[in-house]
Coordinates of C-alpha atoms and ligand atoms in Angstrom, one line a residue:
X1 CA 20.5 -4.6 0.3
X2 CA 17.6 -2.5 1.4
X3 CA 15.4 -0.5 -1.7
X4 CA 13.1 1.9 -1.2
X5 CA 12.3 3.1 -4.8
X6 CA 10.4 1.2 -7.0
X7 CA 13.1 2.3 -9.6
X8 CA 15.9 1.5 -7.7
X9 CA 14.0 -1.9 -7.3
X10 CA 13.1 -2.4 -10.9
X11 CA 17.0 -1.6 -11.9
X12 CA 18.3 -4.3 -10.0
X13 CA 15.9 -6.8 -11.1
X14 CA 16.1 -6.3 -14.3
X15 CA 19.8 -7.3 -14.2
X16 CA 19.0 -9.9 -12.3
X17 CA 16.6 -11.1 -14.9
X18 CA 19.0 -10.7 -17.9
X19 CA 21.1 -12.9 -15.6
X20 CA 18.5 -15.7 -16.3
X21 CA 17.8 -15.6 -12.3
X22 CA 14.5 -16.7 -10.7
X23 CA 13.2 -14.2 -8.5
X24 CA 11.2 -15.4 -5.2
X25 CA 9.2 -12.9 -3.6
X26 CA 7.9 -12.5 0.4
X27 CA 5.7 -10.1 1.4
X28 CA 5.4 -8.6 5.1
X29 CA 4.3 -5.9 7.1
X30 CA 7.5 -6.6 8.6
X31 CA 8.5 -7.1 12.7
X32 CA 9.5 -10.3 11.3
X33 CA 9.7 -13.6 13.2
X34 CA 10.3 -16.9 12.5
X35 CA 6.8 -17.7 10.6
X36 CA 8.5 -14.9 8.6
X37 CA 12.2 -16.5 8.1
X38 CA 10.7 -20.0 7.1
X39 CA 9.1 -18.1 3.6
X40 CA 12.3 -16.3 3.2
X41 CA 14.2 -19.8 3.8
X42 CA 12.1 -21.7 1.1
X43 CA 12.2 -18.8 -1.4
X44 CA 16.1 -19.4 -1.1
X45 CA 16.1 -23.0 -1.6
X46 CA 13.7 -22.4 -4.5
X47 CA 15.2 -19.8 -6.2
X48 CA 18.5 -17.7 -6.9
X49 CA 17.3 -14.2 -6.1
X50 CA 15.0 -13.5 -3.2
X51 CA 13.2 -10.3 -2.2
X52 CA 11.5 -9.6 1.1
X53 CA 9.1 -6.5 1.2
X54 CA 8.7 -4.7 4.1
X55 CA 5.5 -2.8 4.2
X56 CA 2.5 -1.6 6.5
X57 CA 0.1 -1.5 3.9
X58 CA -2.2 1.3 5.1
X59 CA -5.3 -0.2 3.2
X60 CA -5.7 -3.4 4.7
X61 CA -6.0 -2.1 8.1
X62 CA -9.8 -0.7 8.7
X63 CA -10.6 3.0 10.4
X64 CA -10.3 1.7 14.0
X65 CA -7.5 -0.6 13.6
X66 CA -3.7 -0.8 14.7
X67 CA -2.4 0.8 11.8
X68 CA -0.5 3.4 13.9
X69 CA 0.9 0.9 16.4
X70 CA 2.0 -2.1 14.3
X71 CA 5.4 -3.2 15.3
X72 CA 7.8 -1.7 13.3
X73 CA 11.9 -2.6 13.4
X74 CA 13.3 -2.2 10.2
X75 CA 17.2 -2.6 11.6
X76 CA 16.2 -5.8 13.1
X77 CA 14.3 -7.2 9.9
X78 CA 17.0 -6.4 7.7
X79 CA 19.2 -8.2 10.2
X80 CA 17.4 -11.3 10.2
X81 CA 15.6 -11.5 6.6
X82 CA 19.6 -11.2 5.3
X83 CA 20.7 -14.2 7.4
X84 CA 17.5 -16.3 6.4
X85 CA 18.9 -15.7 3.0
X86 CA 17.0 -12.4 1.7
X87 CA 19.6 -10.6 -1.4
X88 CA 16.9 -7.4 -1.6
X89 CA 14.3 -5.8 1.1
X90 CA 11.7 -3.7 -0.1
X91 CA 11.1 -1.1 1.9
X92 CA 8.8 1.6 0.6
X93 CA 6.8 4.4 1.8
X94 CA 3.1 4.7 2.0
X95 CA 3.4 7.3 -1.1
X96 CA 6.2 5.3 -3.0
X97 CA 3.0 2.4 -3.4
X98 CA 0.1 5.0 -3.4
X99 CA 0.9 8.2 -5.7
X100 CA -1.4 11.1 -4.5
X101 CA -4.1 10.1 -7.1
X102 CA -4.0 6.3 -7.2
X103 CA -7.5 5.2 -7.2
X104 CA -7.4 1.5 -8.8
X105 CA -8.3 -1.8 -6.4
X106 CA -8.6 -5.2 -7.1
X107 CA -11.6 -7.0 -5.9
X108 CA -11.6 -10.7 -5.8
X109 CA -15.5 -10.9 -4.9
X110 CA -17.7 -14.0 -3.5
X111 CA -17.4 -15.6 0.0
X112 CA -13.9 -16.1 0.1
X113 CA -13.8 -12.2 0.9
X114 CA -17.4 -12.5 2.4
X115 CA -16.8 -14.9 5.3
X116 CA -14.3 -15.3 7.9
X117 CA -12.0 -11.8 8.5
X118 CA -13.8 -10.5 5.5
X119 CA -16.7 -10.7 7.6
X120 CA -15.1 -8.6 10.3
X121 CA -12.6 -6.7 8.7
X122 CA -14.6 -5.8 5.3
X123 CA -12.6 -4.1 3.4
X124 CA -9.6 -5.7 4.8
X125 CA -9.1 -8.1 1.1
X126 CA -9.4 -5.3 -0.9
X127 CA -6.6 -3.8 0.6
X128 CA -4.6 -7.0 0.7
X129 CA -5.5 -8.3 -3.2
X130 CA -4.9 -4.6 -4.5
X131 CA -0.8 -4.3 -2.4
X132 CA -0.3 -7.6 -3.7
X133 CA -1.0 -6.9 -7.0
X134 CA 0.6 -3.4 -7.1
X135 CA 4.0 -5.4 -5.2
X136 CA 3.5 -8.6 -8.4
X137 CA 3.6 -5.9 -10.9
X138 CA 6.6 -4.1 -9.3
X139 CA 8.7 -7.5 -8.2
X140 CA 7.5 -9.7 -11.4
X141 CA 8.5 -13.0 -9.4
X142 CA 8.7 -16.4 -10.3
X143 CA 7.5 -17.7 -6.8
X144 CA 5.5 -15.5 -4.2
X145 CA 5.3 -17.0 -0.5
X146 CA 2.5 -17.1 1.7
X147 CA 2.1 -18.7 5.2
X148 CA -1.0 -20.9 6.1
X149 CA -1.5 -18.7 9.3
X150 CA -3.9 -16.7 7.2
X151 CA -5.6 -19.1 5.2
X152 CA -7.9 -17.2 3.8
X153 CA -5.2 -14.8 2.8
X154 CA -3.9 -17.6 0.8
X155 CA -6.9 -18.8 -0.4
X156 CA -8.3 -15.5 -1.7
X157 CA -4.4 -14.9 -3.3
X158 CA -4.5 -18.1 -5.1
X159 CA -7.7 -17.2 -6.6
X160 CA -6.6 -13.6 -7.8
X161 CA -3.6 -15.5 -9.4
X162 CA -5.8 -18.0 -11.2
X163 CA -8.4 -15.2 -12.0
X164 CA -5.8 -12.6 -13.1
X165 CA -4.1 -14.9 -15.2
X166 CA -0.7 -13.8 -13.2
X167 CA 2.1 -15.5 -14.3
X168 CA 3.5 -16.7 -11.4
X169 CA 3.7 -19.8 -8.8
X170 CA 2.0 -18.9 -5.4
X171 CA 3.7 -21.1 -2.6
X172 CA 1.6 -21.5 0.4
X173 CA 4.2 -22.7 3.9
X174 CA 2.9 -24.5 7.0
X175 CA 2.2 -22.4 10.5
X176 CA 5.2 -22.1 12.5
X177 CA 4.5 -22.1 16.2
X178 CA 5.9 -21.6 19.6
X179 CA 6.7 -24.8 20.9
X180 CA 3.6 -24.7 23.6
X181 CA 1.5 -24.3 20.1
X182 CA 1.0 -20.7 20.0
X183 CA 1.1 -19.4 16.3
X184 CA 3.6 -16.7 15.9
X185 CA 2.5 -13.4 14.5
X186 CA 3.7 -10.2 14.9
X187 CA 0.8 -9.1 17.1
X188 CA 1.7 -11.8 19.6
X189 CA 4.1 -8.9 21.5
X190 CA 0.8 -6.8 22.4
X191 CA -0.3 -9.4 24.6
X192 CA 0.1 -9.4 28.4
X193 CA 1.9 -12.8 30.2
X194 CA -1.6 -13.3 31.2
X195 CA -3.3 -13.1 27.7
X196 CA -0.3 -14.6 26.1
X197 CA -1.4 -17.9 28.7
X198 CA -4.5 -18.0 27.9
X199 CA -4.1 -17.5 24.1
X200 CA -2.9 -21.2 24.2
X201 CA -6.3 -21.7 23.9
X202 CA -6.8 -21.1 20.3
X203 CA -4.4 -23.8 19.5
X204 CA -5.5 -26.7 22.0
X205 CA -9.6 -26.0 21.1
X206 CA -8.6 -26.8 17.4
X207 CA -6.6 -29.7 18.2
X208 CA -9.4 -30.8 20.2
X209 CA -11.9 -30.5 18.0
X210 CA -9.3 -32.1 15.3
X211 CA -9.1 -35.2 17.8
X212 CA -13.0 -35.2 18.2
X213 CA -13.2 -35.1 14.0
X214 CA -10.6 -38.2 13.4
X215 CA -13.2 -40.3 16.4
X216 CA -15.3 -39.5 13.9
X217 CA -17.6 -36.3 14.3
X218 CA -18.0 -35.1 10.9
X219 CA -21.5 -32.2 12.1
X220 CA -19.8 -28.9 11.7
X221 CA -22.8 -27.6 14.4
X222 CA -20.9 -30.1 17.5
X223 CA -17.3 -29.5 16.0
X224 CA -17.7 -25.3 16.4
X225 CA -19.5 -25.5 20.0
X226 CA -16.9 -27.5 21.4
X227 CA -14.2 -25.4 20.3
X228 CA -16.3 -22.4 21.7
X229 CA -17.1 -24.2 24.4
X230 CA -13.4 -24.9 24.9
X231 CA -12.3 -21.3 24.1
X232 CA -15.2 -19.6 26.5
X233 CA -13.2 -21.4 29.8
X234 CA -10.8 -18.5 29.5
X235 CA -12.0 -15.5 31.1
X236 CA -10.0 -12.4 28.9
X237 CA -10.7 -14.5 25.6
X238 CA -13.9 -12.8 23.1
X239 CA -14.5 -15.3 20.3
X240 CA -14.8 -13.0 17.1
X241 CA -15.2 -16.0 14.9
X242 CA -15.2 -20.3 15.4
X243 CA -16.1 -21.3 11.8
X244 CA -16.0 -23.9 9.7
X245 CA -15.8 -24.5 5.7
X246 CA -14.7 -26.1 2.9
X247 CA -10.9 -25.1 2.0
X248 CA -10.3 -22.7 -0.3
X249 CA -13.4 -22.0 -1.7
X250 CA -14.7 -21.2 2.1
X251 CA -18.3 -22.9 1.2
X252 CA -20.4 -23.8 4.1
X253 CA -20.7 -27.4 5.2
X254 CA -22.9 -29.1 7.4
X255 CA -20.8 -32.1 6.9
X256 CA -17.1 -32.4 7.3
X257 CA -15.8 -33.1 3.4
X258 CA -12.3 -32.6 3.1
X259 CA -10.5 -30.7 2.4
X260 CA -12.1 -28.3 5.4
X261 CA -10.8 -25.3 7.5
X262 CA -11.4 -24.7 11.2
X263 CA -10.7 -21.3 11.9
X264 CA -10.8 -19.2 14.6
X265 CA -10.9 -14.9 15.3
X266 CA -10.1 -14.3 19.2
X267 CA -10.0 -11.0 20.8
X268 CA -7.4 -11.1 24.1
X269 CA -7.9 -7.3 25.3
X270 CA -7.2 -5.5 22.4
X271 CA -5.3 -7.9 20.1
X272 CA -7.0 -9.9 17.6
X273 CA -5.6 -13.8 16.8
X274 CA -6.1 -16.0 14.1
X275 CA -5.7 -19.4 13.9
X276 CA -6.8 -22.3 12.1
X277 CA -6.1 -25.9 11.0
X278 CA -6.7 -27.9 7.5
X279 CA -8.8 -31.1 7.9
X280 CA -7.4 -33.3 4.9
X281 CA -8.0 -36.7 4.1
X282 CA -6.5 -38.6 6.7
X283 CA -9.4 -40.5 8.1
Ligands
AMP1 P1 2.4 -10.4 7.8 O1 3.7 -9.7 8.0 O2 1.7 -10.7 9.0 O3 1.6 -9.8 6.7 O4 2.8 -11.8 7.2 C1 3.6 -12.0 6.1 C2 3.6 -13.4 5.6 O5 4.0 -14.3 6.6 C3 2.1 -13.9 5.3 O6 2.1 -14.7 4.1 C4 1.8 -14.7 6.5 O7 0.8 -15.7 6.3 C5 3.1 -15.3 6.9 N1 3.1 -15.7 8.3 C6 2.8 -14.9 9.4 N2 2.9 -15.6 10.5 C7 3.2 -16.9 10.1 C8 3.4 -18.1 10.8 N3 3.3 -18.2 12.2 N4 3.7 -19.2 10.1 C9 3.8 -19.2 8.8 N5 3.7 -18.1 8.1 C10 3.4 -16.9 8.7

């Protein structure tokens, strides 16, 4: 069933509620993929009642970003969100979400929204923590999921939830990939054959430098050159970011302490990829 109202949406959900039924909640800008349909999938193991939004949030994306050309295929996401097991999208308009007037954000503040995209997008978390929130207030779930492709997404959402006090369980799932390593995301289908090769980059330099941490280089300094090193051999490739930092409080290290994030901002042409990869204990 596709909503667009948030009436229509509270309606049903309160039934649903008075039904005793957990609700599990997955947010997207939509164009979904796979990386997509694994949140949906676990939010319908986990719960009884699972809603998928389906929304370009127009205040995450900065003045000169791809706000206008996002993928957008709302036949096909309602398609495949309903055979990963999705009962309700969410599909509201910019206004439905933003009233002429609305004027509140929510800040989470510090270097978790300092560093990393924050750094390059800046106000790219306030337009992320403030949708959330609005889309937690409309959906009231039990269980939100989140994918580890945008760490600090996750990070900085798990620290709203804790902050806020919002009563709910945020799940974070692993990266799903395409089977040569390449993360999925729906800005993978801007990319040329040509970029899309050489954006197999970003996944081997972090398994490299992952390789080069377990024979034991713990100096944050050699880790990030060689994955810049390693990234720099493709000619169309523009490093944005190679950092590393504690995970999730996104503290510089000099040291590897686990648990750690690598992560990595490359531009291929125009598009813009993230990847990154948790350093836990398993020295
Ligand atoms: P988006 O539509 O890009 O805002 O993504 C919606 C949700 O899907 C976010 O929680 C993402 O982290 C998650 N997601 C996107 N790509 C992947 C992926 N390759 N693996 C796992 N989760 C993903």
């Amino acid at each position: 069933m596709v909503i667009k109202t948030i009436e229509k949406l509270r309606e049903t959900l309160a039934t649903a509620r008075r039904e005793n039924k957990t609700i599990g909640f997955v947010p997207t800008m939509g164009f979904l993929h796979e990386g997509h349909l694994s949140l949906i999938r676990k939010a319908n193991e986990e719960n009884d009642l699972v809603v998928v939004s389906i929304f370009v949030n127009p205040t995450q994306f900065g003045p000169n970003e791809d706000f206008e050309t996002y993928p957008r295929n709302i036949e096909q996401d309602t398609t495949l969100a309903n055979e990963a097991g999705a009962d309700i999208i969410f599909n509201p308009s910019a206004t439905e979400i933003y009233p002429i007037g609305s004027s509140s954000w929510v800040n989470v503040e510090g270097d978790i929204t300092s560093v990393l995209c924050g750094a390059s997008r800046p106000t790219h978390f306030q337009g992320v923590t403030t949708v959330v929130n609005i889309l937690f207030n409309i959906v009231k779930p039990h269980r939100a999921y989140f994918g580890q492709k945008d760490a600090q997404q996750a990070a900085v959402l798990t620290k709203m939830v804790q902050d806020l006090h919002i009563d709910l369980e945020l799940v974070v799932c692993s990266i799903v990939r395409e089977a040569d390593g390449l993360a999925l995301s729906s800005r993978n289908t801007y990319l040329s054959s040509e970029e899309r090769k050489q954006a197999l980059i970003l996944n081997q330099s972090l398994l490299k430098a992952n390789e080069a941490y377990k024979k034991g280089e713990t100096d944050t300094k050699t880790l990030t050159k060689l994955i810049k090193d390693t990234i720099n051999t493709m000619p169309l490739a523009t490093i944005d970011y190679v950092s590393i930092y504690s995970y999730p409080a996104l503290q510089e290290i000099e040291k590897i302490e686990t648990p750690a994030i690598i992560a990595v901002a490359v531009k291929f042409g125009k598009t813009r990829l993230i990847d990154n990869i948790l350093l836990e204990n398993s020295k």
